[in-house]
Amino acid sequence: MGYQYVCRADEEKTFVNGYAQTEMPLDRDFPDIQHYGIKFYRCNLKAGATVAPPLLRDTIVLLIFNGSQAYIHYGPEIFRVTELSFFIPDFDKQAYTVGAIEDTEFIMGVFPMNDWDKKNYLHWHKHLPFFKPYTEAVEYGQSCKLPGTHSWTILQGMMLGHVTVGVVRATGAGTDEKGHPEVHQWNYCLPGCDFTLDVEGETAEQKPGDFSFIYAGKDHKLLAKPGKEVFYVWVEYYSEDDLTVYNKASVTNRSVKEAYEEIMAAKAK
């Protein structure tokens, strides 16, 4: 059976003044995901066009640029996009403009903050605005990644509420991962990629621009055939409303596995 929770890159787009924005509602079968208010949009700009994204209060907005040449004009600052890059504005404090030097695409993720997010933000948070080309991020290793697979961390857990972000890239390799019981995941396929997404036996061939969703706890693989490339961004969201257990684990050097076990034990009571 083919995996159905994929938005294809070639879906129809409607441009107005050189800009097209299309919502990708992969949560249609999951009321609990809809409860969070999370939205993802595919945004396309023709060369020379600009757009001013909406300013949202108490909402984390994540822009993922596919690497085509573009720029972000943010107050007195200009961030230049020349490769896969990420941008998070400082909520509604400063208007900004995205401009395309060549035809470009970016994904806009919108994550309303819950009470825990807002409270934790007051104590500690990632500096905003945040701009990061992926090659300037920290590279890490992980047991679920096949030999030859490279991974970069863009946004780590609890730096900004429930959202974490990373990048995976490999030739003829990829990810073979047990599902995280408390973590939902979205994936954005990048230029040059050609791989298979397998979610508990349901598969979908993935090409540049495709966007997919994996519900928490689902075992999944993102693997390329020999000579082909895996290249994607993953965005994860913790399903627990209150992340206090994870927060304590991070400051006491306990593992995420131990944090999961504590949550599962609490739920069993």
PDB file of C-alpha atoms in Angstrom:
ATOM      1  CA  MET A   1       0.000   0.000   0.000  1.00  0.00           C
ATOM      2  CA  GLY A   2       1.288   3.490  -0.840  1.00  0.00           C
ATOM      3  CA  TYR A   3       1.921   5.908   1.989  1.00  0.00           C
ATOM      4  CA  GLN A   4      -0.734   8.635   1.745  1.00  0.00           C
ATOM      5  CA  TYR A   5       0.487  11.470   3.983  1.00  0.00           C
ATOM      6  CA  VAL A   6       2.556  13.224   1.327  1.00  0.00           C
ATOM      7  CA  CYS A   7       2.067  16.555  -0.449  1.00  0.00           C
ATOM      8  CA  ARG A   8       3.726  16.402  -3.854  1.00  0.00           C
ATOM      9  CA  ALA A   9       5.903  19.193  -5.198  1.00  0.00           C
ATOM     10  CA  ASP A  10       3.997  19.321  -8.497  1.00  0.00           C
ATOM     11  CA  GLU A  11       0.606  20.131  -6.953  1.00  0.00           C
ATOM     12  CA  GLU A  12      -1.059  23.110  -8.652  1.00  0.00           C
ATOM     13  CA  LYS A  13       0.002  26.599  -7.516  1.00  0.00           C
ATOM     14  CA  THR A  14      -1.754  29.930  -8.060  1.00  0.00           C
ATOM     15  CA  PHE A  15       0.537  32.974  -8.319  1.00  0.00           C
ATOM     16  CA  VAL A  16      -0.474  36.536  -7.474  1.00  0.00           C
ATOM     17  CA  ASN A  17       2.189  39.194  -8.025  1.00  0.00           C
ATOM     18  CA  GLY A  18       4.788  36.460  -8.333  1.00  0.00           C
ATOM     19  CA  TYR A  19       3.879  34.697  -5.074  1.00  0.00           C
ATOM     20  CA  ALA A  20       1.982  31.459  -4.421  1.00  0.00           C
ATOM     21  CA  GLN A  21       1.116  30.051  -1.000  1.00  0.00           C
ATOM     22  CA  THR A  22      -0.504  26.648  -0.554  1.00  0.00           C
ATOM     23  CA  GLU A  23      -1.444  25.035   2.753  1.00  0.00           C
ATOM     24  CA  MET A  24      -0.372  21.407   3.166  1.00  0.00           C
ATOM     25  CA  PRO A  25      -2.967  19.932   5.581  1.00  0.00           C
ATOM     26  CA  LEU A  26      -1.508  16.494   6.297  1.00  0.00           C
ATOM     27  CA  ASP A  27      -3.303  16.379   9.676  1.00  0.00           C
ATOM     28  CA  ARG A  28      -6.727  15.623   8.160  1.00  0.00           C
ATOM     29  CA  ASP A  29      -7.014  12.252   9.938  1.00  0.00           C
ATOM     30  CA  PHE A  30      -5.551  13.391  13.257  1.00  0.00           C
ATOM     31  CA  PRO A  31      -7.782  15.642  15.412  1.00  0.00           C
ATOM     32  CA  ASP A  32      -5.093  15.740  18.104  1.00  0.00           C
ATOM     33  CA  ILE A  33      -2.666  17.352  15.636  1.00  0.00           C
ATOM     34  CA  GLN A  34      -5.334  19.838  14.575  1.00  0.00           C
ATOM     35  CA  HIS A  35      -5.745  20.726  18.255  1.00  0.00           C
ATOM     36  CA  TYR A  36      -2.231  22.211  18.307  1.00  0.00           C
ATOM     37  CA  GLY A  37      -3.058  24.643  15.493  1.00  0.00           C
ATOM     38  CA  ILE A  38       0.104  23.719  13.574  1.00  0.00           C
ATOM     39  CA  LYS A  39       0.114  24.788   9.911  1.00  0.00           C
ATOM     40  CA  PHE A  40       2.551  24.212   7.055  1.00  0.00           C
ATOM     41  CA  TYR A  41       2.528  26.214   3.823  1.00  0.00           C
ATOM     42  CA  ARG A  42       4.445  25.782   0.586  1.00  0.00           C
ATOM     43  CA  CYS A  43       5.530  29.252  -0.521  1.00  0.00           C
ATOM     44  CA  ASN A  44       6.844  29.951  -4.032  1.00  0.00           C
ATOM     45  CA  LEU A  45       8.366  33.225  -5.271  1.00  0.00           C
ATOM     46  CA  LYS A  46       9.191  34.110  -8.848  1.00  0.00           C
ATOM     47  CA  ALA A  47      12.562  35.761  -9.430  1.00  0.00           C
ATOM     48  CA  GLY A  48      12.341  39.451  -8.511  1.00  0.00           C
ATOM     49  CA  ALA A  49       9.160  39.052  -6.444  1.00  0.00           C
ATOM     50  CA  THR A  50       8.852  39.789  -2.723  1.00  0.00           C
ATOM     51  CA  VAL A  51       6.445  38.905   0.065  1.00  0.00           C
ATOM     52  CA  ALA A  52       5.963  40.144   3.625  1.00  0.00           C
ATOM     53  CA  PRO A  53       4.944  37.142   5.790  1.00  0.00           C
ATOM     54  CA  PRO A  54       2.335  37.799   8.491  1.00  0.00           C
ATOM     55  CA  LEU A  55       3.530  38.845  11.942  1.00  0.00           C
ATOM     56  CA  LEU A  56       2.177  36.510  14.620  1.00  0.00           C
ATOM     57  CA  ARG A  57       2.232  36.985  18.378  1.00  0.00           C
ATOM     58  CA  ASP A  58       2.933  34.013  20.676  1.00  0.00           C
ATOM     59  CA  THR A  59       3.500  31.868  17.585  1.00  0.00           C
ATOM     60  CA  ILE A  60       6.753  30.329  16.363  1.00  0.00           C
ATOM     61  CA  VAL A  61       7.143  30.848  12.606  1.00  0.00           C
ATOM     62  CA  LEU A  62       9.783  28.734  10.857  1.00  0.00           C
ATOM     63  CA  LEU A  63      10.872  29.401   7.268  1.00  0.00           C
ATOM     64  CA  ILE A  64      12.808  26.637   5.456  1.00  0.00           C
ATOM     65  CA  PHE A  65      14.479  27.821   2.219  1.00  0.00           C
ATOM     66  CA  ASN A  66      15.269  25.172  -0.387  1.00  0.00           C
ATOM     67  CA  GLY A  67      18.622  26.738  -1.343  1.00  0.00           C
ATOM     68  CA  SER A  68      17.698  28.824  -4.364  1.00  0.00           C
ATOM     69  CA  GLN A  69      19.103  32.359  -4.112  1.00  0.00           C
ATOM     70  CA  ALA A  70      16.925  34.629  -2.005  1.00  0.00           C
ATOM     71  CA  TYR A  71      17.169  37.125   0.836  1.00  0.00           C
ATOM     72  CA  ILE A  72      15.372  38.221   4.004  1.00  0.00           C
ATOM     73  CA  HIS A  73      15.217  41.949   4.734  1.00  0.00           C
ATOM     74  CA  TYR A  74      14.655  42.199   8.497  1.00  0.00           C
ATOM     75  CA  GLY A  75      14.837  45.745   9.875  1.00  0.00           C
ATOM     76  CA  PRO A  76      18.439  46.927   9.307  1.00  0.00           C
ATOM     77  CA  GLU A  77      19.638  43.370   8.609  1.00  0.00           C
ATOM     78  CA  ILE A  78      19.770  41.421   5.362  1.00  0.00           C
ATOM     79  CA  PHE A  79      20.165  37.637   5.480  1.00  0.00           C
ATOM     80  CA  ARG A  80      21.318  36.109   2.184  1.00  0.00           C
ATOM     81  CA  VAL A  81      20.112  32.637   1.198  1.00  0.00           C
ATOM     82  CA  THR A  82      22.582  30.746  -0.976  1.00  0.00           C
ATOM     83  CA  GLU A  83      21.962  27.200   0.294  1.00  0.00           C
ATOM     84  CA  LEU A  84      19.423  25.327   2.409  1.00  0.00           C
ATOM     85  CA  SER A  85      18.739  27.847   5.190  1.00  0.00           C
ATOM     86  CA  PHE A  86      16.396  28.481   8.118  1.00  0.00           C
ATOM     87  CA  PHE A  87      14.858  31.664   9.504  1.00  0.00           C
ATOM     88  CA  ILE A  88      12.745  32.338  12.603  1.00  0.00           C
ATOM     89  CA  PRO A  89      11.530  35.923  13.198  1.00  0.00           C
ATOM     90  CA  ASP A  90      11.161  37.506  16.624  1.00  0.00           C
ATOM     91  CA  PHE A  91       7.398  36.958  16.695  1.00  0.00           C
ATOM     92  CA  ASP A  92       5.542  40.190  15.813  1.00  0.00           C
ATOM     93  CA  LYS A  93       8.266  42.628  16.874  1.00  0.00           C
ATOM     94  CA  GLN A  94       9.672  43.447  13.416  1.00  0.00           C
ATOM     95  CA  ALA A  95       8.156  43.368   9.923  1.00  0.00           C
ATOM     96  CA  TYR A  96      10.277  41.638   7.304  1.00  0.00           C
ATOM     97  CA  THR A  97      10.355  40.863   3.600  1.00  0.00           C
ATOM     98  CA  VAL A  98      11.409  37.758   1.696  1.00  0.00           C
ATOM     99  CA  GLY A  99      12.729  38.375  -1.803  1.00  0.00           C
ATOM    100  CA  ALA A 100      13.681  35.952  -4.588  1.00  0.00           C
ATOM    101  CA  ILE A 101      16.830  36.473  -6.662  1.00  0.00           C
ATOM    102  CA  GLU A 102      15.881  33.392  -8.666  1.00  0.00           C
ATOM    103  CA  ASP A 103      12.696  31.313  -8.569  1.00  0.00           C
ATOM    104  CA  THR A 104      12.631  29.956  -5.047  1.00  0.00           C
ATOM    105  CA  GLU A 105      10.573  27.911  -2.642  1.00  0.00           C
ATOM    106  CA  PHE A 106      10.328  27.987   1.110  1.00  0.00           C
ATOM    107  CA  ILE A 107       8.202  26.142   3.617  1.00  0.00           C
ATOM    108  CA  MET A 108       6.502  28.175   6.330  1.00  0.00           C
ATOM    109  CA  GLY A 109       5.684  26.277   9.527  1.00  0.00           C
ATOM    110  CA  VAL A 110       3.420  27.953  12.096  1.00  0.00           C
ATOM    111  CA  PHE A 111       3.394  26.690  15.700  1.00  0.00           C
ATOM    112  CA  PRO A 112       1.138  28.417  18.261  1.00  0.00           C
ATOM    113  CA  MET A 113       2.772  28.446  21.703  1.00  0.00           C
ATOM    114  CA  ASN A 114       0.920  26.784  24.572  1.00  0.00           C
ATOM    115  CA  ASP A 115       1.135  27.838  28.225  1.00  0.00           C
ATOM    116  CA  TRP A 116       4.253  25.735  28.857  1.00  0.00           C
ATOM    117  CA  ASP A 117       6.020  27.241  25.838  1.00  0.00           C
ATOM    118  CA  LYS A 118       5.296  30.786  26.986  1.00  0.00           C
ATOM    119  CA  LYS A 119       6.394  30.135  30.565  1.00  0.00           C
ATOM    120  CA  ASN A 120       9.608  28.365  29.523  1.00  0.00           C
ATOM    121  CA  TYR A 121      10.410  31.115  27.011  1.00  0.00           C
ATOM    122  CA  LEU A 122      10.569  33.641  29.846  1.00  0.00           C
ATOM    123  CA  HIS A 123      13.276  31.574  31.559  1.00  0.00           C
ATOM    124  CA  TRP A 124      15.428  30.528  28.572  1.00  0.00           C
ATOM    125  CA  HIS A 125      15.125  30.604  24.793  1.00  0.00           C
ATOM    126  CA  LYS A 126      16.929  30.775  21.480  1.00  0.00           C
ATOM    127  CA  HIS A 127      17.921  34.297  20.467  1.00  0.00           C
ATOM    128  CA  LEU A 128      15.635  35.726  17.793  1.00  0.00           C
ATOM    129  CA  PRO A 129      15.677  36.537  14.945  1.00  0.00           C
ATOM    130  CA  PHE A 130      17.458  33.313  14.018  1.00  0.00           C
ATOM    131  CA  PHE A 131      19.088  32.649  10.635  1.00  0.00           C
ATOM    132  CA  LYS A 132      21.180  29.561   9.892  1.00  0.00           C
ATOM    133  CA  PRO A 133      22.533  28.059   6.648  1.00  0.00           C
ATOM    134  CA  TYR A 134      22.630  24.319   7.234  1.00  0.00           C
ATOM    135  CA  THR A 135      26.379  23.953   6.614  1.00  0.00           C
ATOM    136  CA  GLU A 136      26.995  26.283   9.574  1.00  0.00           C
ATOM    137  CA  ALA A 137      24.985  24.043  11.913  1.00  0.00           C
ATOM    138  CA  VAL A 138      26.408  21.439  14.300  1.00  0.00           C
ATOM    139  CA  GLU A 139      26.874  17.990  12.745  1.00  0.00           C
ATOM    140  CA  TYR A 140      26.018  14.963  14.887  1.00  0.00           C
ATOM    141  CA  GLY A 141      25.859  11.166  14.767  1.00  0.00           C
ATOM    142  CA  GLN A 142      22.944   8.913  15.665  1.00  0.00           C
ATOM    143  CA  SER A 143      22.500   5.155  15.877  1.00  0.00           C
ATOM    144  CA  CYS A 144      19.506   5.114  13.512  1.00  0.00           C
ATOM    145  CA  LYS A 145      21.563   6.647  10.674  1.00  0.00           C
ATOM    146  CA  LEU A 146      23.271   4.257   8.245  1.00  0.00           C
ATOM    147  CA  PRO A 147      27.053   4.555   7.686  1.00  0.00           C
ATOM    148  CA  GLY A 148      27.888   7.517   5.470  1.00  0.00           C
ATOM    149  CA  THR A 149      24.843   9.514   6.574  1.00  0.00           C
ATOM    150  CA  HIS A 150      25.392  13.102   7.757  1.00  0.00           C
ATOM    151  CA  SER A 151      23.055  14.919  10.150  1.00  0.00           C
ATOM    152  CA  TRP A 152      22.913  18.535  11.318  1.00  0.00           C
ATOM    153  CA  THR A 153      20.967  19.979  14.230  1.00  0.00           C
ATOM    154  CA  ILE A 154      19.282  23.322  13.529  1.00  0.00           C
ATOM    155  CA  LEU A 155      16.986  23.750  16.510  1.00  0.00           C
ATOM    156  CA  GLN A 156      17.371  21.515  19.544  1.00  0.00           C
ATOM    157  CA  GLY A 157      14.673  20.489  22.015  1.00  0.00           C
ATOM    158  CA  MET A 158      13.149  23.237  24.144  1.00  0.00           C
ATOM    159  CA  MET A 159      15.204  26.018  22.559  1.00  0.00           C
ATOM    160  CA  LEU A 160      11.837  27.240  21.275  1.00  0.00           C
ATOM    161  CA  GLY A 161       9.037  25.333  22.909  1.00  0.00           C
ATOM    162  CA  HIS A 162       7.972  22.020  21.388  1.00  0.00           C
ATOM    163  CA  VAL A 163       9.751  22.357  18.023  1.00  0.00           C
ATOM    164  CA  THR A 164      13.027  20.706  16.948  1.00  0.00           C
ATOM    165  CA  VAL A 165      14.593  20.836  13.476  1.00  0.00           C
ATOM    166  CA  GLY A 166      17.414  19.012  11.684  1.00  0.00           C
ATOM    167  CA  VAL A 167      18.834  17.962   8.312  1.00  0.00           C
ATOM    168  CA  VAL A 168      19.854  14.551   6.935  1.00  0.00           C
ATOM    169  CA  ARG A 169      21.983  13.982   3.829  1.00  0.00           C
ATOM    170  CA  ALA A 170      23.567  10.839   2.358  1.00  0.00           C
ATOM    171  CA  THR A 171      24.233   8.945  -0.861  1.00  0.00           C
ATOM    172  CA  GLY A 172      22.942   5.368  -0.948  1.00  0.00           C
ATOM    173  CA  ALA A 173      22.088   5.461   2.767  1.00  0.00           C
ATOM    174  CA  GLY A 174      19.737   7.329   5.106  1.00  0.00           C
ATOM    175  CA  THR A 175      17.615   6.755   8.222  1.00  0.00           C
ATOM    176  CA  ASP A 176      16.108   3.558   9.662  1.00  0.00           C
ATOM    177  CA  GLU A 177      14.373   4.633  12.834  1.00  0.00           C
ATOM    178  CA  LYS A 178      12.037   3.340  15.509  1.00  0.00           C
ATOM    179  CA  GLY A 179       9.149   5.745  16.031  1.00  0.00           C
ATOM    180  CA  HIS A 180       9.382   8.209  18.897  1.00  0.00           C
ATOM    181  CA  PRO A 181       6.230   7.620  20.983  1.00  0.00           C
ATOM    182  CA  GLU A 182       5.892  11.318  21.831  1.00  0.00           C
ATOM    183  CA  VAL A 183       7.245  12.998  18.679  1.00  0.00           C
ATOM    184  CA  HIS A 184       5.372  13.879  15.467  1.00  0.00           C
ATOM    185  CA  GLN A 185       7.539  14.466  12.390  1.00  0.00           C
ATOM    186  CA  TRP A 186       7.291  16.346   9.092  1.00  0.00           C
ATOM    187  CA  ASN A 187       9.846  16.006   6.269  1.00  0.00           C
ATOM    188  CA  TYR A 188      10.748  18.375   3.418  1.00  0.00           C
ATOM    189  CA  CYS A 189      12.637  16.881   0.457  1.00  0.00           C
ATOM    190  CA  LEU A 190      15.467  18.960  -0.983  1.00  0.00           C
ATOM    191  CA  PRO A 191      16.992  19.473  -4.455  1.00  0.00           C
ATOM    192  CA  GLY A 192      18.805  16.442  -5.853  1.00  0.00           C
ATOM    193  CA  CYS A 193      17.144  13.874  -3.598  1.00  0.00           C
ATOM    194  CA  ASP A 194      15.657  10.581  -4.803  1.00  0.00           C
ATOM    195  CA  PHE A 195      14.704   8.144  -2.053  1.00  0.00           C
ATOM    196  CA  THR A 196      11.959   5.972  -0.574  1.00  0.00           C
ATOM    197  CA  LEU A 197       9.885   6.847   2.467  1.00  0.00           C
ATOM    198  CA  ASP A 198       8.692   3.740   4.325  1.00  0.00           C
ATOM    199  CA  VAL A 199       6.308   4.107   7.269  1.00  0.00           C
ATOM    200  CA  GLU A 200       5.641   0.679   8.777  1.00  0.00           C
ATOM    201  CA  GLY A 201       5.578  -0.985   5.355  1.00  0.00           C
ATOM    202  CA  GLU A 202       3.686   1.715   3.455  1.00  0.00           C
ATOM    203  CA  THR A 203       5.995   3.383   0.948  1.00  0.00           C
ATOM    204  CA  ALA A 204       6.181   6.503  -1.215  1.00  0.00           C
ATOM    205  CA  GLU A 205       8.924   7.536  -3.618  1.00  0.00           C
ATOM    206  CA  GLN A 206      10.240  10.962  -2.632  1.00  0.00           C
ATOM    207  CA  LYS A 207      11.427  13.687  -5.010  1.00  0.00           C
ATOM    208  CA  PRO A 208      12.581  17.292  -4.462  1.00  0.00           C
ATOM    209  CA  GLY A 209       9.861  19.441  -2.940  1.00  0.00           C
ATOM    210  CA  ASP A 210       7.755  16.586  -1.579  1.00  0.00           C
ATOM    211  CA  PHE A 211       6.517  17.079   1.984  1.00  0.00           C
ATOM    212  CA  SER A 212       5.387  14.313   4.340  1.00  0.00           C
ATOM    213  CA  PHE A 213       4.028  13.660   7.840  1.00  0.00           C
ATOM    214  CA  ILE A 214       4.767  10.759  10.215  1.00  0.00           C
ATOM    215  CA  TYR A 215       2.558  10.333  13.274  1.00  0.00           C
ATOM    216  CA  ALA A 216       4.300   9.814  16.629  1.00  0.00           C
ATOM    217  CA  GLY A 217       5.394   6.243  17.338  1.00  0.00           C
ATOM    218  CA  LYS A 218       5.454   5.081  13.716  1.00  0.00           C
ATOM    219  CA  ASP A 219       8.626   3.237  12.690  1.00  0.00           C
ATOM    220  CA  HIS A 220      10.011   4.823   9.543  1.00  0.00           C
ATOM    221  CA  LYS A 221      12.787   4.677   6.971  1.00  0.00           C
ATOM    222  CA  LEU A 222      14.042   7.313   4.565  1.00  0.00           C
ATOM    223  CA  LEU A 223      16.517   5.402   2.408  1.00  0.00           C
ATOM    224  CA  ALA A 224      18.144   5.979  -0.973  1.00  0.00           C
ATOM    225  CA  LYS A 225      19.077   3.303  -3.481  1.00  0.00           C
ATOM    226  CA  PRO A 226      22.783   2.938  -4.402  1.00  0.00           C
ATOM    227  CA  GLY A 227      24.039   6.086  -6.092  1.00  0.00           C
ATOM    228  CA  LYS A 228      20.903   8.071  -5.199  1.00  0.00           C
ATOM    229  CA  GLU A 229      20.676  10.794  -2.550  1.00  0.00           C
ATOM    230  CA  VAL A 230      18.732  11.257   0.651  1.00  0.00           C
ATOM    231  CA  PHE A 231      18.474  14.967   1.477  1.00  0.00           C
ATOM    232  CA  TYR A 232      15.687  16.294   3.675  1.00  0.00           C
ATOM    233  CA  VAL A 233      14.744  18.530   6.575  1.00  0.00           C
ATOM    234  CA  TRP A 234      12.899  16.987   9.491  1.00  0.00           C
ATOM    235  CA  VAL A 235      10.694  19.037  11.815  1.00  0.00           C
ATOM    236  CA  GLU A 236       9.557  17.388  15.040  1.00  0.00           C
ATOM    237  CA  TYR A 237       6.961  18.381  17.611  1.00  0.00           C
ATOM    238  CA  TYR A 238       6.600  16.868  21.076  1.00  0.00           C
ATOM    239  CA  SER A 239       3.043  15.716  21.725  1.00  0.00           C
ATOM    240  CA  GLU A 240       3.045  16.328  25.496  1.00  0.00           C
ATOM    241  CA  ASP A 241       1.505  19.692  26.414  1.00  0.00           C
ATOM    242  CA  ASP A 242       3.876  20.065  29.378  1.00  0.00           C
ATOM    243  CA  LEU A 243       7.557  19.360  28.667  1.00  0.00           C
ATOM    244  CA  THR A 244       8.732  19.713  32.254  1.00  0.00           C
ATOM    245  CA  VAL A 245       9.982  16.104  32.342  1.00  0.00           C
ATOM    246  CA  TYR A 246      12.089  16.614  29.215  1.00  0.00           C
ATOM    247  CA  ASN A 247      13.344  19.934  30.547  1.00  0.00           C
ATOM    248  CA  LYS A 248      14.480  18.305  33.792  1.00  0.00           C
ATOM    249  CA  ALA A 249      16.140  15.523  31.835  1.00  0.00           C
ATOM    250  CA  SER A 250      18.175  18.020  29.826  1.00  0.00           C
ATOM    251  CA  VAL A 251      19.507  19.869  32.877  1.00  0.00           C
ATOM    252  CA  THR A 252      20.287  16.681  34.827  1.00  0.00           C
ATOM    253  CA  ASN A 253      21.955  14.906  31.878  1.00  0.00           C
ATOM    254  CA  ARG A 254      19.356  12.153  31.793  1.00  0.00           C
ATOM    255  CA  SER A 255      18.627  10.604  28.420  1.00  0.00           C
ATOM    256  CA  VAL A 256      15.500  11.204  26.354  1.00  0.00           C
ATOM    257  CA  LYS A 257      14.790   7.486  26.793  1.00  0.00           C
ATOM    258  CA  GLU A 258      14.680   7.965  30.571  1.00  0.00           C
ATOM    259  CA  ALA A 259      12.360  10.933  30.117  1.00  0.00           C
ATOM    260  CA  TYR A 260      10.035   8.809  27.945  1.00  0.00           C
ATOM    261  CA  GLU A 261      10.018   6.069  30.557  1.00  0.00           C
ATOM    262  CA  GLU A 262       9.076   8.547  33.276  1.00  0.00           C
ATOM    263  CA  ILE A 263       6.197   9.916  31.194  1.00  0.00           C
ATOM    264  CA  MET A 264       4.937   6.414  30.343  1.00  0.00           C
ATOM    265  CA  ALA A 265       5.072   5.434  34.001  1.00  0.00           C
ATOM    266  CA  ALA A 266       3.081   8.513  34.989  1.00  0.00           C
ATOM    267  CA  LYS A 267       0.452   7.767  32.340  1.00  0.00           C
ATOM    268  CA  ALA A 268       0.115   4.170  33.567  1.00  0.00           C
ATOM    269  CA  LYS A 269      -0.858   5.256  37.103  1.00  0.00           C
TER     270      LYS A 269
END
